[in-house]
Amino acid sequence: MKRLSAVETLGSTTVICTDKTGTLTENRMRVTHLWVAGRQREPATAGGDRLCRELAVAAATCTTAHLPGDGAPAAGGDPTELALLRLAAGLGVPVSGNSRDSARSVLYAFDPRSKRMSTVTGGRLHVKGAPESVLPLCTRYLDGSGRFSTLTGSVRHEVGAAVDAWAATGLRVLAVAQRIAEPDLLAAGREAAERELTLLGLVAMVDPPREAVPAAVSAAHRAGIRVHVITGDYGPTAAEIAAQVGIGDGRQRVVTGAELEQMGDADLDRLLAGGQEIVFARSSPEGKLRICEALRSEGHIVAMTGDGVNDAPALRRADIGIAMGRSGTDVAREAATMVLTDDNFATIVRAVEAGRRVYDNVRKFVLYIFAHAVPEVVPFLIFALSGGAVPLPLTVLQILAIDLGTETLPALALGRERAEPGLMDRPLRSPKAGVIDARLLLRAWGVLGVASAVLVTAGFLWVLWRAGWQPGIDMPDPVYAQATTMTFAGIVACQIGTAFAARTDHASLRSIGVFSNPLLLGGIAFELAFTAAVIYLPPLQAVFGTAALGVAELLFLTPFPLLVWGADEIFRARARRRGADVTKEEPSCESATS
């Protein structure tokens, strides 16, 4: 995380716009099918087919990646290109990266708009890219006899059917073509070179979804977060992968880049306001930015993923820009707020959970601090309202000992509390909601504070009563010192109960475990040791005006933590029951629709 404030923003995320390749999937491509001369072949059985080998060589030549041992100790480059290099090697026609690069005269790099890439080696141009981008440039194809035949409408239809059939199963499909011409013509520019191509065939690759993604998508849905897929892949391929991981619930709406460009802003707003998860296929960086702007204009908190240079504007504009740490460019990482070190969608959802946990822990910290204001203020109110008939139950130095000594470490420990059960099942929090709300103040002042004030005041008056005190009668200094010490120790005892109560905002303490926060236990141990020192060490007694407490006083204080925690536990239990009753009364989506 490049900004700590972004962690809290993550907790209120309402929409995640994610890439497909490498984020939802493993980004480990493997060629599974070939289409050559009207026939579908499997790579495992295509080694003896000359046309398949020619297709594999052309595809591998139009790459910039390197396999291990080919000029580099480890594989390097785009996973799609690595899969093509492995295909050629598996068919017995390996393409050396060093020889390929030295023989190449021109490289037309991959263009995210045209969705294709070309290289020139001698008098031969090799092209690979999206079928809908490469096929319109082809006039011929390599037929079953190895001749260049005219690419008729029926053949184009057959190619399109193969692409759609493979894409419907989640496979990524590339078209591979070539052109033989004079080197000067092929080097004259992309527009002049990429024309009158000959289709060599199709290559279909599998890129399976990451194992943890379906559970992460389900968690996002339970948290009320919508997930849109924005990818440069073919629509049916992206839709199938989305369906496999649970995005769209099998009813994906696919919007292509061309359709998005034709949409007006009002149409896009209506599309995104429909509540349906959408797959934006063959999307451009400009389209990604438009989607981000439209979602934010509707009041959504948007987390947007990206890895390319052209993704930087969308990453910068999103509430949470998420760059890929492994495959992303330096520009994307610089523009983003968050960098995924593993490029995994599941990590985004874990980050959202961490954001919610941080927000919760800030509230727990504030609740703990606010709750002690009541038992500290009430003694002064009693003194003032009684006109001095009731002596002041607490001294200023004792208040400082509480605020600066006993209170600090437990409060800090609450900031490291683990997520409580059901954190990702809660409704979305409004981005405008503050840390302090009416419920927090009710718990702090109306439940924990009042319970602590009643117990502390009772302890103070009990000590005075035992010594024979009556209102308006001055008490000897030793008795008064012991009474104020009882107030001081009572507040500390109530702090312990408040600390355990503040550990959960909704769930019961039993659900997270009493001893599951060792930092809090250490803070309470320090709190007790500091209190004992202030009460029983003579040098500190002189400073803070305290007196030693006897066994009876300590026994009187013993149930204070349990009583304070119990009052808050009853309050939260009633709130959980009310929430469960509301859930039972609400009709399900299916019944409401029917």
Coordinates of C-alpha atoms in Angstrom, one line a residue:
M1 CA 0.0 0.0 0.0
K2 CA 1.5 3.3 -1.1
R3 CA -0.9 5.4 1.1
L4 CA -2.0 4.2 4.6
S5 CA -5.3 6.1 4.1
A6 CA -6.1 3.8 1.2
V7 CA -6.4 0.8 3.5
E8 CA -9.5 2.4 5.1
T9 CA -10.9 3.3 1.7
L10 CA -10.6 -0.3 0.6
G11 CA -12.9 -1.3 3.4
S12 CA -15.7 0.7 1.8
T13 CA -15.1 -0.5 -1.8
T14 CA -18.4 -1.1 -3.6
V15 CA -17.1 -2.2 -7.1
I16 CA -14.0 -4.1 -8.2
C17 CA -13.1 -3.7 -11.9
T18 CA -10.6 -6.5 -12.6
D19 CA -8.6 -7.8 -15.5
K20 CA -8.9 -11.4 -16.5
T21 CA -5.6 -12.8 -17.5
G22 CA -3.2 -13.3 -14.6
T23 CA -5.7 -11.8 -12.1
L24 CA -8.6 -14.2 -12.3
T25 CA -6.5 -16.8 -14.1
E26 CA -3.1 -18.3 -13.4
N27 CA -1.5 -16.6 -16.5
R28 CA 0.1 -20.0 -17.3
M29 CA -0.9 -20.6 -20.9
R30 CA -0.8 -24.0 -22.6
V31 CA -1.8 -24.7 -26.2
T32 CA -4.5 -27.3 -26.3
H33 CA -6.0 -27.1 -29.8
L34 CA -4.9 -26.2 -33.3
W35 CA -7.0 -25.4 -36.4
V36 CA -5.2 -25.9 -39.7
A37 CA -6.7 -26.3 -43.2
G38 CA -10.2 -26.9 -41.9
R39 CA -9.2 -29.5 -39.4
Q40 CA -8.9 -29.4 -35.6
R41 CA -5.8 -31.1 -34.2
E42 CA -4.4 -31.8 -30.7
P43 CA -0.7 -30.7 -30.2
A44 CA 0.1 -34.2 -28.7
T45 CA -0.8 -35.9 -32.0
A46 CA 0.2 -33.1 -34.5
G47 CA 4.0 -33.7 -34.5
G48 CA 3.9 -35.5 -37.9
D49 CA 1.7 -32.9 -39.6
R50 CA 3.8 -30.5 -41.7
L51 CA 1.1 -27.8 -41.7
C52 CA 0.8 -27.9 -37.9
R53 CA 4.6 -27.6 -37.6
E54 CA 4.6 -24.7 -40.1
L55 CA 1.8 -23.0 -38.0
A56 CA 3.8 -23.5 -34.8
V57 CA 7.1 -22.1 -36.3
A58 CA 5.3 -19.0 -37.6
A59 CA 3.6 -18.4 -34.3
A60 CA 6.8 -18.8 -32.3
T61 CA 8.8 -16.6 -34.7
C62 CA 6.3 -13.8 -34.0
T63 CA 7.3 -13.5 -30.3
T64 CA 9.9 -11.7 -28.2
A65 CA 9.9 -14.2 -25.2
H66 CA 12.7 -16.6 -24.3
L67 CA 12.6 -20.1 -22.9
P68 CA 14.9 -21.1 -20.0
G69 CA 18.4 -21.7 -21.3
D70 CA 17.8 -19.7 -24.5
G71 CA 19.9 -16.7 -23.6
A72 CA 18.5 -16.4 -20.1
P73 CA 18.5 -18.6 -17.0
A74 CA 14.8 -18.5 -16.6
A75 CA 11.7 -18.1 -18.9
G76 CA 11.1 -14.5 -19.7
G77 CA 8.3 -12.7 -21.6
D78 CA 4.6 -12.8 -22.1
P79 CA 3.0 -16.2 -21.0
T80 CA 1.1 -16.4 -24.3
E81 CA 4.4 -16.2 -26.2
L82 CA 6.0 -18.7 -23.9
A83 CA 3.2 -21.1 -24.7
L84 CA 3.8 -20.7 -28.4
L85 CA 7.5 -21.3 -28.0
R86 CA 6.7 -24.5 -26.0
L87 CA 4.3 -25.6 -28.8
A88 CA 7.0 -25.3 -31.4
A89 CA 9.5 -27.2 -29.3
G90 CA 6.9 -29.9 -28.5
L91 CA 6.2 -30.4 -32.2
G92 CA 9.9 -30.9 -32.9
V93 CA 10.6 -27.5 -34.5
P94 CA 12.0 -25.4 -31.7
V95 CA 12.6 -21.7 -32.4
S96 CA 15.7 -20.3 -30.8
G97 CA 15.1 -16.9 -29.3
N98 CA 18.6 -15.7 -30.1
S99 CA 18.5 -16.8 -33.7
R100 CA 15.0 -15.4 -34.1
D101 CA 16.0 -12.0 -32.8
S102 CA 19.2 -11.7 -34.8
A103 CA 17.3 -12.6 -38.1
R104 CA 14.5 -10.2 -37.5
S105 CA 14.6 -6.9 -39.3
V106 CA 11.4 -5.3 -38.2
L107 CA 9.1 -5.6 -35.2
Y108 CA 5.6 -4.1 -35.2
A109 CA 4.9 -4.4 -31.4
F110 CA 1.5 -5.5 -30.1
D111 CA -1.1 -2.7 -30.4
P112 CA -3.8 -2.8 -27.8
R113 CA -6.2 -1.2 -30.3
S114 CA -5.6 -3.5 -33.2
K115 CA -5.0 -6.5 -31.0
R116 CA -2.2 -7.9 -33.1
M117 CA 1.6 -8.0 -33.5
S118 CA 3.9 -8.6 -36.5
T119 CA 7.5 -9.3 -37.2
V120 CA 9.5 -9.3 -40.4
T121 CA 12.2 -11.9 -41.0
G122 CA 13.8 -11.6 -44.5
G123 CA 11.0 -11.5 -47.0
R124 CA 8.4 -13.0 -44.7
L125 CA 5.9 -11.2 -42.4
H126 CA 4.4 -13.2 -39.5
V127 CA 1.3 -11.9 -37.7
K128 CA -0.5 -13.1 -34.7
G129 CA -3.4 -11.6 -32.8
A130 CA -7.1 -11.7 -32.1
P131 CA -9.0 -13.6 -34.8
E132 CA -11.4 -10.7 -35.5
S133 CA -8.4 -8.4 -36.0
V134 CA -6.3 -10.8 -38.2
L135 CA -9.0 -12.4 -40.4
P136 CA -10.2 -9.3 -42.1
L137 CA -6.6 -8.7 -43.4
C138 CA -6.4 -12.3 -44.9
T139 CA -7.3 -13.0 -48.5
R140 CA -5.9 -16.6 -48.6
Y141 CA -5.4 -19.5 -46.4
L142 CA -3.2 -22.6 -46.3
D143 CA -5.4 -25.5 -47.4
G144 CA -5.0 -29.2 -46.8
S145 CA -2.7 -29.8 -49.7
G146 CA -0.3 -27.1 -48.5
R147 CA -1.4 -24.6 -51.2
F148 CA -2.5 -21.0 -50.8
S149 CA -6.2 -20.9 -51.6
T150 CA -8.7 -18.1 -51.6
L151 CA -10.3 -17.4 -48.2
T152 CA -13.9 -17.8 -49.2
G153 CA -17.0 -16.9 -47.1
S154 CA -17.6 -20.5 -46.2
V155 CA -14.1 -20.9 -44.8
R156 CA -14.4 -17.6 -42.9
H157 CA -17.6 -19.0 -41.4
E158 CA -15.8 -22.2 -40.4
V159 CA -13.0 -20.3 -38.8
G160 CA -15.5 -18.1 -36.9
A161 CA -17.4 -21.2 -35.7
A162 CA -14.1 -22.8 -34.4
V163 CA -13.2 -19.6 -32.6
D164 CA -16.6 -19.3 -30.9
A165 CA -16.7 -23.0 -29.9
W166 CA -13.3 -22.8 -28.2
A167 CA -14.1 -19.4 -26.6
A168 CA -17.3 -20.8 -25.2
T169 CA -15.2 -23.2 -23.1
G170 CA -12.9 -20.5 -21.8
L171 CA -10.0 -21.0 -24.3
R172 CA -8.0 -18.1 -25.6
V173 CA -7.7 -18.1 -29.4
L174 CA -5.1 -16.5 -31.6
A175 CA -5.0 -16.3 -35.4
V176 CA -1.6 -16.7 -37.1
A177 CA -1.0 -15.5 -40.6
Q178 CA 1.9 -14.6 -42.9
R179 CA 2.8 -12.6 -46.0
I180 CA 5.7 -13.2 -48.4
A181 CA 6.8 -10.0 -50.2
E182 CA 9.8 -7.8 -50.8
P183 CA 11.6 -6.9 -47.5
D184 CA 11.4 -3.2 -48.4
L185 CA 7.6 -3.4 -48.7
L186 CA 7.3 -5.2 -45.5
A187 CA 9.5 -2.6 -43.8
A188 CA 7.5 0.3 -45.2
G189 CA 5.2 0.6 -42.3
R190 CA 2.5 -1.4 -40.5
E191 CA -0.4 -0.4 -42.7
A192 CA 1.5 -1.3 -45.9
A193 CA 2.8 -4.6 -44.5
E194 CA -0.2 -6.0 -42.8
R195 CA -2.4 -6.6 -45.8
E196 CA -3.1 -9.5 -48.3
L197 CA -2.2 -12.0 -45.6
T198 CA -2.4 -15.8 -45.7
L199 CA -4.1 -17.4 -42.8
L200 CA -2.0 -20.3 -41.4
G201 CA -4.4 -21.4 -38.7
L202 CA -5.7 -20.9 -35.2
V203 CA -4.1 -21.6 -31.8
A204 CA -6.3 -22.2 -28.7
M205 CA -4.8 -22.0 -25.2
V206 CA -6.1 -22.8 -21.8
D207 CA -5.4 -20.4 -18.9
P208 CA -7.2 -22.0 -15.9
P209 CA -8.8 -19.8 -13.1
R210 CA -6.8 -19.4 -10.0
E211 CA -7.9 -21.9 -7.3
A212 CA -8.7 -19.2 -4.7
V213 CA -10.6 -16.9 -7.0
P214 CA -14.1 -18.5 -6.7
A215 CA -14.1 -18.3 -2.9
A216 CA -12.8 -14.7 -3.1
V217 CA -15.6 -13.7 -5.6
S218 CA -18.2 -15.3 -3.3
A219 CA -16.7 -13.3 -0.3
A220 CA -16.9 -10.1 -2.3
H221 CA -20.6 -10.8 -3.2
R222 CA -21.4 -11.5 0.5
A223 CA -19.8 -8.2 1.3
G224 CA -22.1 -6.4 -1.2
I225 CA -19.3 -5.8 -3.7
R226 CA -20.0 -6.0 -7.4
V227 CA -17.2 -7.4 -9.7
H228 CA -16.9 -6.2 -13.3
V229 CA -14.4 -7.8 -15.7
I230 CA -12.5 -5.4 -18.1
T231 CA -10.3 -7.3 -20.4
G232 CA -8.8 -7.3 -23.9
D233 CA -9.8 -10.9 -24.5
Y234 CA -12.6 -12.2 -26.7
G235 CA -16.0 -11.8 -25.2
P236 CA -17.1 -15.5 -25.0
T237 CA -13.7 -16.5 -23.5
A238 CA -13.9 -13.8 -20.8
A239 CA -17.6 -14.6 -20.1
E240 CA -16.8 -18.3 -19.6
I241 CA -13.9 -17.6 -17.2
A242 CA -16.2 -15.2 -15.4
A243 CA -18.9 -17.8 -15.1
Q244 CA -16.3 -20.4 -13.8
V245 CA -15.3 -18.1 -10.9
G246 CA -18.8 -17.0 -10.1
I247 CA -18.9 -13.5 -11.6
G248 CA -22.3 -12.7 -13.0
D249 CA -23.9 -15.9 -11.6
G250 CA -24.1 -17.4 -15.1
R251 CA -26.0 -14.4 -16.6
Q252 CA -23.0 -12.3 -17.8
R253 CA -23.7 -9.3 -19.9
V254 CA -20.9 -9.0 -22.4
V255 CA -20.1 -5.5 -23.8
T256 CA -17.4 -5.3 -26.5
G257 CA -15.1 -2.3 -26.9
A258 CA -16.9 -1.3 -30.1
E259 CA -20.3 -1.3 -28.4
L260 CA -18.8 0.7 -25.5
E261 CA -17.5 3.3 -27.9
Q262 CA -21.0 3.7 -29.5
M263 CA -22.6 4.1 -26.1
G264 CA -23.4 7.6 -24.8
D265 CA -22.7 8.6 -21.3
A266 CA -26.3 8.2 -20.3
D267 CA -26.5 4.7 -21.8
L268 CA -23.4 3.7 -20.0
D269 CA -24.8 5.1 -16.7
R270 CA -28.0 3.1 -17.2
L271 CA -26.0 -0.1 -17.9
L272 CA -23.9 0.2 -14.8
A273 CA -26.8 1.2 -12.6
G274 CA -28.7 -2.0 -13.5
G275 CA -26.9 -4.0 -10.7
Q276 CA -25.7 -6.7 -13.1
E277 CA -22.1 -7.7 -13.2
I278 CA -20.7 -7.1 -16.7
V279 CA -17.8 -8.4 -18.8
F280 CA -16.3 -5.7 -20.9
A281 CA -14.4 -7.5 -23.6
R282 CA -11.9 -6.2 -26.2
S283 CA -11.8 -3.1 -24.0
S284 CA -9.4 -0.2 -24.6
P285 CA -7.6 1.8 -21.9
E286 CA -9.9 4.7 -22.8
G287 CA -12.9 2.5 -22.2
K288 CA -11.5 1.5 -18.9
L289 CA -11.2 5.1 -17.9
R290 CA -14.8 5.8 -19.0
I291 CA -16.2 2.9 -16.9
C292 CA -14.3 4.2 -13.9
E293 CA -15.6 7.7 -14.3
A294 CA -19.2 6.5 -14.8
L295 CA -19.0 4.3 -11.7
R296 CA -17.6 7.1 -9.5
S297 CA -20.2 9.5 -10.8
E298 CA -22.8 7.1 -9.4
G299 CA -21.2 7.3 -5.9
H300 CA -19.3 4.0 -6.0
I301 CA -16.0 3.4 -4.4
V302 CA -14.0 1.8 -7.3
A303 CA -11.0 -0.5 -7.1
M304 CA -9.5 -0.8 -10.6
T305 CA -6.8 -3.2 -11.7
G306 CA -4.3 -2.6 -14.5
D307 CA -0.8 -3.5 -15.7
G308 CA 0.0 -1.6 -18.8
V309 CA 1.3 1.9 -19.5
N310 CA -2.1 2.9 -21.0
D311 CA -3.9 1.8 -17.8
A312 CA -2.2 4.5 -15.8
P313 CA -5.0 7.2 -16.2
A314 CA -7.7 4.7 -15.0
L315 CA -5.5 3.6 -12.1
R316 CA -4.9 7.2 -11.1
R317 CA -8.6 8.1 -11.4
A318 CA -10.0 5.1 -9.4
D319 CA -10.4 5.4 -5.7
I320 CA -8.1 2.4 -5.4
G321 CA -5.8 1.8 -8.3
I322 CA -4.3 -1.7 -8.2
A323 CA -1.2 -2.5 -10.3
M324 CA 0.2 -5.9 -11.0
G325 CA 3.5 -6.4 -9.2
R326 CA 4.7 -9.3 -11.4
S327 CA 3.5 -8.4 -14.8
G328 CA 2.8 -4.7 -14.5
T329 CA 4.8 -1.9 -15.9
D330 CA 6.7 0.7 -13.8
V331 CA 4.3 3.3 -15.0
A332 CA 1.2 1.4 -13.8
R333 CA 2.8 0.7 -10.5
E334 CA 3.7 4.4 -10.1
A335 CA 0.1 5.5 -10.9
A336 CA -1.5 2.9 -8.6
T337 CA -2.3 3.1 -4.9
M338 CA -1.8 -0.6 -4.3
V339 CA 0.5 -3.1 -5.9
L340 CA -0.3 -6.8 -5.9
T341 CA 2.8 -8.8 -5.3
D342 CA 1.1 -12.0 -6.6
D343 CA -1.2 -10.5 -9.3
N344 CA -4.1 -12.5 -7.7
F345 CA -7.7 -11.4 -7.5
A346 CA -8.1 -13.2 -4.1
T347 CA -5.5 -10.8 -2.7
I348 CA -7.7 -7.8 -3.6
V349 CA -10.6 -9.3 -1.6
R350 CA -8.2 -10.0 1.3
A351 CA -7.1 -6.4 1.2
V352 CA -10.7 -5.3 1.3
E353 CA -11.2 -7.4 4.4
A354 CA -8.0 -5.8 5.9
G355 CA -9.5 -2.4 5.2
R356 CA -12.7 -3.3 7.0
R357 CA -10.6 -4.7 9.9
V358 CA -8.6 -1.5 10.2
Y359 CA -11.7 0.6 10.2
D360 CA -13.2 -1.7 12.9
N361 CA -10.1 -1.5 15.0
V362 CA -10.1 2.3 14.9
R363 CA -13.6 2.2 16.2
K364 CA -12.6 -0.2 18.9
F365 CA -9.8 2.1 19.9
V366 CA -12.1 5.1 20.0
L367 CA -14.8 3.2 21.9
Y368 CA -12.3 2.1 24.6
I369 CA -11.0 5.7 25.1
F370 CA -14.5 7.3 25.1
A371 CA -15.9 4.9 27.6
H372 CA -13.5 6.0 30.4
A373 CA -14.6 9.6 30.1
V374 CA -17.9 8.9 32.0
P375 CA -16.4 7.3 35.2
E376 CA -13.8 10.1 35.2
V377 CA -16.4 12.9 34.8
V378 CA -19.2 11.6 37.0
P379 CA -17.2 11.9 40.3
F380 CA -16.6 15.6 39.6
L381 CA -20.3 16.1 38.8
I382 CA -21.2 14.4 42.1
F383 CA -18.9 16.7 44.0
A384 CA -20.2 19.8 42.2
L385 CA -23.9 19.0 42.4
S386 CA -23.6 18.1 46.1
G387 CA -22.1 21.5 46.8
G388 CA -19.1 19.8 48.3
A389 CA -21.1 17.6 50.7
V390 CA -19.6 14.6 48.9
P391 CA -15.9 14.9 48.8
L392 CA -14.1 14.8 45.4
P393 CA -13.8 11.1 44.5
L394 CA -10.7 11.4 42.3
T395 CA -7.7 13.6 42.2
V396 CA -6.1 15.2 39.1
L397 CA -2.9 13.2 39.3
Q398 CA -4.9 10.0 39.6
I399 CA -6.7 11.0 36.3
L400 CA -3.4 11.5 34.7
A401 CA -2.2 8.2 35.9
I402 CA -5.2 6.6 34.2
D403 CA -5.0 8.5 30.9
L404 CA -1.3 8.3 30.5
G405 CA -0.4 5.1 32.3
T406 CA -3.0 2.4 32.5
E407 CA -5.0 3.2 29.4
T408 CA -2.4 3.4 26.7
L409 CA -1.1 -0.1 26.0
P410 CA -4.6 -1.8 26.0
A411 CA -5.8 0.8 23.6
L412 CA -2.9 0.2 21.2
A413 CA -3.4 -3.5 21.5
L414 CA -7.0 -3.1 20.2
G415 CA -5.6 -1.7 17.0
R416 CA -4.0 -5.1 16.3
E417 CA -7.2 -7.0 16.9
R418 CA -8.0 -9.8 14.3
A419 CA -11.1 -9.6 12.2
E420 CA -14.2 -10.7 14.0
P421 CA -16.4 -13.4 12.4
G422 CA -18.9 -12.2 9.8
L423 CA -16.8 -9.1 8.9
M424 CA -17.2 -9.7 5.1
D425 CA -20.9 -10.6 5.5
R426 CA -21.9 -7.1 6.7
P427 CA -23.7 -4.6 4.4
L428 CA -21.7 -2.1 2.7
R429 CA -20.7 0.9 4.7
S430 CA -21.5 4.3 3.3
P431 CA -18.4 6.2 2.1
K432 CA -19.7 9.2 4.0
A433 CA -20.0 7.3 7.3
G434 CA -17.6 8.5 10.0
V435 CA -15.7 6.5 12.5
I436 CA -17.9 7.9 15.3
D437 CA -21.6 7.3 15.0
A438 CA -24.6 7.2 17.3
R439 CA -24.2 3.5 18.1
L440 CA -20.6 3.9 19.1
L441 CA -21.5 6.8 21.4
L442 CA -24.4 4.8 22.9
R443 CA -22.1 1.9 23.7
A444 CA -19.3 4.1 25.0
W445 CA -21.3 6.5 27.1
G446 CA -24.6 4.8 27.6
V447 CA -23.6 1.2 28.3
L448 CA -19.9 0.9 29.2
G449 CA -19.5 4.4 30.6
V450 CA -22.7 4.3 32.7
A451 CA -21.9 0.8 34.0
S452 CA -18.4 1.9 35.0
A453 CA -19.5 5.1 36.6
V454 CA -22.1 3.3 38.7
L455 CA -19.6 0.7 39.9
V456 CA -16.8 3.2 40.6
T457 CA -19.1 5.6 42.5
A458 CA -20.5 2.6 44.5
G459 CA -16.9 1.6 45.5
F460 CA -16.0 5.2 46.6
L461 CA -19.2 5.6 48.7
W462 CA -18.8 2.0 50.2
V463 CA -15.3 2.9 51.5
L464 CA -16.6 6.1 53.1
W465 CA -19.7 4.4 54.5
R466 CA -17.6 1.7 56.2
A467 CA -15.5 4.5 57.9
G468 CA -18.8 6.1 59.3
W469 CA -18.9 9.0 56.8
Q470 CA -22.0 11.2 56.5
P471 CA -22.6 13.9 53.9
G472 CA -21.1 17.2 54.9
I473 CA -18.7 15.7 57.5
D474 CA -15.0 15.9 56.7
M475 CA -13.2 12.6 56.8
P476 CA -9.6 12.0 58.1
D477 CA -7.0 12.1 55.4
P478 CA -6.2 8.3 55.5
V479 CA -9.8 7.4 54.9
Y480 CA -10.2 10.0 52.1
A481 CA -7.0 8.7 50.5
Q482 CA -8.3 5.1 50.6
A483 CA -11.6 6.2 49.1
T484 CA -10.1 8.0 46.2
T485 CA -7.7 5.1 45.7
M486 CA -10.8 2.9 45.5
T487 CA -12.2 5.1 42.7
F488 CA -8.8 5.0 40.9
A489 CA -8.6 1.2 41.1
G490 CA -12.3 0.8 40.2
I491 CA -11.8 2.7 37.0
V492 CA -8.8 0.5 36.1
A493 CA -10.9 -2.6 36.9
C494 CA -13.6 -1.3 34.6
Q495 CA -11.0 -0.6 31.9
I496 CA -10.2 -4.3 31.8
G497 CA -13.9 -5.1 31.2
T498 CA -14.2 -2.3 28.6
A499 CA -11.1 -3.6 26.7
F500 CA -12.6 -7.1 26.4
A501 CA -16.0 -5.6 25.4
A502 CA -14.4 -3.4 22.8
R503 CA -12.7 -6.3 21.0
T504 CA -15.9 -7.0 19.0
D505 CA -18.3 -4.7 17.4
H506 CA -21.0 -7.2 16.6
A507 CA -19.9 -10.8 17.5
S508 CA -19.7 -12.3 20.9
L509 CA -16.4 -12.5 22.7
R510 CA -16.6 -16.3 22.8
S511 CA -16.6 -16.4 18.9
I512 CA -13.1 -14.8 18.8
G513 CA -11.6 -16.3 21.9
V514 CA -10.8 -14.7 25.2
F515 CA -7.1 -15.2 24.9
S516 CA -6.6 -14.7 21.1
N517 CA -5.0 -11.2 21.4
P518 CA -1.8 -11.7 23.4
L519 CA -0.9 -8.0 23.0
L520 CA -4.0 -7.0 24.9
L521 CA -3.2 -9.5 27.6
G522 CA 0.2 -8.0 27.9
G523 CA -1.2 -4.5 28.0
I524 CA -3.6 -5.5 30.8
A525 CA -0.7 -7.1 32.7
F526 CA 1.2 -3.9 32.5
E527 CA -1.9 -2.0 33.6
L528 CA -2.3 -4.1 36.7
A529 CA 1.4 -3.8 37.6
F530 CA 1.4 -0.1 37.2
T531 CA -1.8 0.2 39.3
A532 CA -0.3 -1.9 42.0
A533 CA 2.8 0.2 42.1
V534 CA 0.8 3.4 42.4
I535 CA -1.3 2.0 45.2
Y536 CA 1.3 0.1 47.3
L537 CA 4.7 1.8 46.8
P538 CA 5.2 4.5 49.4
P539 CA 7.0 7.0 47.0
L540 CA 4.2 6.8 44.5
Q541 CA 1.6 7.0 47.2
A542 CA 3.0 10.3 48.2
V543 CA 2.9 11.6 44.6
F544 CA -0.6 10.3 43.6
G545 CA -2.3 10.6 47.0
T546 CA -3.2 6.9 47.2
A547 CA -3.4 4.5 50.1
A548 CA -3.1 0.7 50.3
L549 CA -6.3 -1.3 49.7
G550 CA -7.1 -4.2 51.9
V551 CA -8.5 -7.7 51.0
A552 CA -12.1 -6.5 51.4
E553 CA -11.6 -3.6 48.9
L554 CA -9.9 -5.9 46.4
L555 CA -12.7 -8.5 46.6
F556 CA -15.2 -5.6 46.1
L557 CA -13.4 -4.7 42.9
T558 CA -13.0 -8.2 41.5
P559 CA -16.4 -8.5 39.7
F560 CA -16.1 -5.0 38.1
P561 CA -14.5 -6.2 34.8
L562 CA -17.1 -9.0 34.4
L563 CA -20.0 -6.7 35.1
V564 CA -18.9 -4.0 32.6
W565 CA -18.2 -6.6 29.9
G566 CA -21.5 -8.4 30.7
A567 CA -23.5 -5.2 30.3
D568 CA -22.1 -4.6 26.8
E569 CA -22.4 -8.3 25.9
I570 CA -26.1 -8.1 26.6
F571 CA -26.4 -4.9 24.5
R572 CA -24.7 -6.6 21.5
A573 CA -26.6 -9.8 21.9
R574 CA -29.9 -7.9 21.7
A575 CA -28.6 -6.1 18.6
R576 CA -27.7 -9.4 17.0
R577 CA -31.1 -10.8 17.7
R578 CA -32.8 -7.7 16.2
G579 CA -30.6 -8.1 13.1
A580 CA -31.5 -11.8 12.7
D581 CA -35.2 -11.0 13.1
V582 CA -35.0 -8.3 10.3
T583 CA -33.2 -10.8 8.1
K584 CA -35.9 -13.4 8.6
E585 CA -38.6 -10.9 7.8
E586 CA -37.0 -9.6 4.6
P587 CA -38.1 -11.6 1.5
S588 CA -35.4 -13.2 -0.6
C589 CA -34.5 -12.0 -4.0
E590 CA -36.2 -15.0 -5.6
S591 CA -39.5 -14.6 -3.7
A592 CA -39.5 -10.9 -4.3
T593 CA -39.0 -11.5 -8.1
S594 CA -41.7 -14.2 -8.2

